[in-house]
PDB file of C-alpha atoms in Angstrom:
ATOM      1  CA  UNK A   1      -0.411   3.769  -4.416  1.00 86.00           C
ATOM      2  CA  UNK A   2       0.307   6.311  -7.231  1.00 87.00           C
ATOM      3  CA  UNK A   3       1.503   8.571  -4.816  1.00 87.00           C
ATOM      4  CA  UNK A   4       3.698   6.468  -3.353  1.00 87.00           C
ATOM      5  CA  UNK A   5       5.328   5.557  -6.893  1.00 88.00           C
ATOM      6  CA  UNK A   6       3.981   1.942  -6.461  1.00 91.00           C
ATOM      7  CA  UNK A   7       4.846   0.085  -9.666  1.00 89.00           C
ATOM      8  CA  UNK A   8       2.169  -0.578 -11.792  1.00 88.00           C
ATOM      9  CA  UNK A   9       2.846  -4.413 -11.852  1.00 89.00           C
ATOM     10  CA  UNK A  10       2.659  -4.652  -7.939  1.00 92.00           C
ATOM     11  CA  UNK A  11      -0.366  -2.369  -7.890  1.00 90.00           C
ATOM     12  CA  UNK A  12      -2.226  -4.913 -10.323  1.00 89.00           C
ATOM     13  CA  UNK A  13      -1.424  -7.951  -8.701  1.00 89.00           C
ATOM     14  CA  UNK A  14      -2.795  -6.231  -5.245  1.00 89.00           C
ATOM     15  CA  UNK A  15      -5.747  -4.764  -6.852  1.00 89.00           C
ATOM     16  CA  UNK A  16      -6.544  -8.538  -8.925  1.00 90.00           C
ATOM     17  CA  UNK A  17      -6.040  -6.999 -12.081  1.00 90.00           C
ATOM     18  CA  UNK A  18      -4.383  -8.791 -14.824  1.00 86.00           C
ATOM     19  CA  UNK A  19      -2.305  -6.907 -17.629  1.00 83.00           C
ATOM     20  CA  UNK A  20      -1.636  -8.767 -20.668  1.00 79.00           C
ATOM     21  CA  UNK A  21       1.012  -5.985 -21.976  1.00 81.00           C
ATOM     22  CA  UNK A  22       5.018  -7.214 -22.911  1.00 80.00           C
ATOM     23  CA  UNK A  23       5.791  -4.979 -20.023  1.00 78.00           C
ATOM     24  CA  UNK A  24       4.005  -6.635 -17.641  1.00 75.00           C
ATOM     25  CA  UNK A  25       4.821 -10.036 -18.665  1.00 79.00           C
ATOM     26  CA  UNK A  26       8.629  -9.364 -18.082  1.00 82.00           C
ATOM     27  CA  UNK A  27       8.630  -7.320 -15.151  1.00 84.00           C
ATOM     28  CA  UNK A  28       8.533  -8.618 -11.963  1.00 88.00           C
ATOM     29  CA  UNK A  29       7.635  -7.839  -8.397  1.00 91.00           C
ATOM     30  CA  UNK A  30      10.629  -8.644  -5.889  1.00 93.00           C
ATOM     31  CA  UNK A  31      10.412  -8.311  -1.615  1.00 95.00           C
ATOM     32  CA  UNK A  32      11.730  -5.011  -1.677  1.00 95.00           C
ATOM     33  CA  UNK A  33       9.034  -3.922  -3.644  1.00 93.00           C
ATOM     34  CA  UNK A  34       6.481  -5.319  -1.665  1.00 95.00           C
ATOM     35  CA  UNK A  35       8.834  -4.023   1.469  1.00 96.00           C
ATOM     36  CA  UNK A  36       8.109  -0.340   0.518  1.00 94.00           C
ATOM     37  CA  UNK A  37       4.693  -0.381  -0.236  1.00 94.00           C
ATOM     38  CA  UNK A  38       4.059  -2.024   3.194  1.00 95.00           C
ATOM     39  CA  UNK A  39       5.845   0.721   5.073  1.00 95.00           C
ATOM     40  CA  UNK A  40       4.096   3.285   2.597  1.00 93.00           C
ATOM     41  CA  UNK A  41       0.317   1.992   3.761  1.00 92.00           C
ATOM     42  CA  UNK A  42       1.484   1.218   7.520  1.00 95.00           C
ATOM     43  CA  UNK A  43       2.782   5.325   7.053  1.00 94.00           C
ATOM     44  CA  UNK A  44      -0.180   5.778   5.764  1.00 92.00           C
ATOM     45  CA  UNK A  45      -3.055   3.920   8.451  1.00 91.00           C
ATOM     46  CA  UNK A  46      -0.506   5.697  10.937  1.00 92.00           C
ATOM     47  CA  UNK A  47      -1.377   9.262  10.163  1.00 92.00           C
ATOM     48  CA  UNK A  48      -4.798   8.455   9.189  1.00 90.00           C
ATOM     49  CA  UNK A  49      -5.201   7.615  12.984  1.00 87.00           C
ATOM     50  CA  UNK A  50      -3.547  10.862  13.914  1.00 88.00           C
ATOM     51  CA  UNK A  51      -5.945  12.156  12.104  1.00 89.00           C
ATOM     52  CA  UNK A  52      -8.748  10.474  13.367  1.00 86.00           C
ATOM     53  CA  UNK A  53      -7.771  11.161  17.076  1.00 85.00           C
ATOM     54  CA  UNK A  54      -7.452  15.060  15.936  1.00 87.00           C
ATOM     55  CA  UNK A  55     -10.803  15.205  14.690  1.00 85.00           C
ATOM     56  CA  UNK A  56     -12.234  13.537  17.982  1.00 82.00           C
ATOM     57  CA  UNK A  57     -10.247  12.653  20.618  1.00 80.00           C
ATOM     58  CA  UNK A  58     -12.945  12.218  23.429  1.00 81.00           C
ATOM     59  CA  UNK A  59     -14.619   9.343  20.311  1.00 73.00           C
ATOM     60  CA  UNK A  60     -16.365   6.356  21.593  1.00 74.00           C
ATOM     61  CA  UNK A  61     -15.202   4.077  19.193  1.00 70.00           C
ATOM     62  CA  UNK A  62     -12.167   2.593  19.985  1.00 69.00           C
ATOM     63  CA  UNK A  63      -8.925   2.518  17.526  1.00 65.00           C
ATOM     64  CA  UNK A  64      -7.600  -0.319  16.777  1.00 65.00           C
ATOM     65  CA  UNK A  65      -4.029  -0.367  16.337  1.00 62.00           C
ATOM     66  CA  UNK A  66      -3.358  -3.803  16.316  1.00 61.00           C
ATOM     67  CA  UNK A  67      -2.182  -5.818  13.704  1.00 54.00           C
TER      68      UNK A  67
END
């Protein structure tokens, strides 16, 4: 989530972290937010599947790319 310049507030509220810092109090998460990070992980499961198929396409275990 680094990478993807997720902010730090969103990051601990997915991860069940709590920050008691002034910063965190008075920031807040908002839908786009939460918008980009989902299309930054879907990015991110998407290429991890190219990879996956790359490595062994003729695999036995199906891929599920359902969501």
């Amino acid at each position: 989530m680094d990478e993807r310049g997720t902010p730090s507030k969103l990051m601990d509220e997915r991860l069940g972290h709590e920050d008691g810092s002034v910063q965190a109090r008075y920031s807040h998460i908002t839908t786009e937010m939460r918008r980009r990070l989902l299309q930054a992980l879907t990015e991110t499961w998407e290429k991890s599947l190219d990879a996956r198929l790359a490595m062994s396409p003729g695999s036995p275990v199906a891929v599920s790319t359902s969501c």
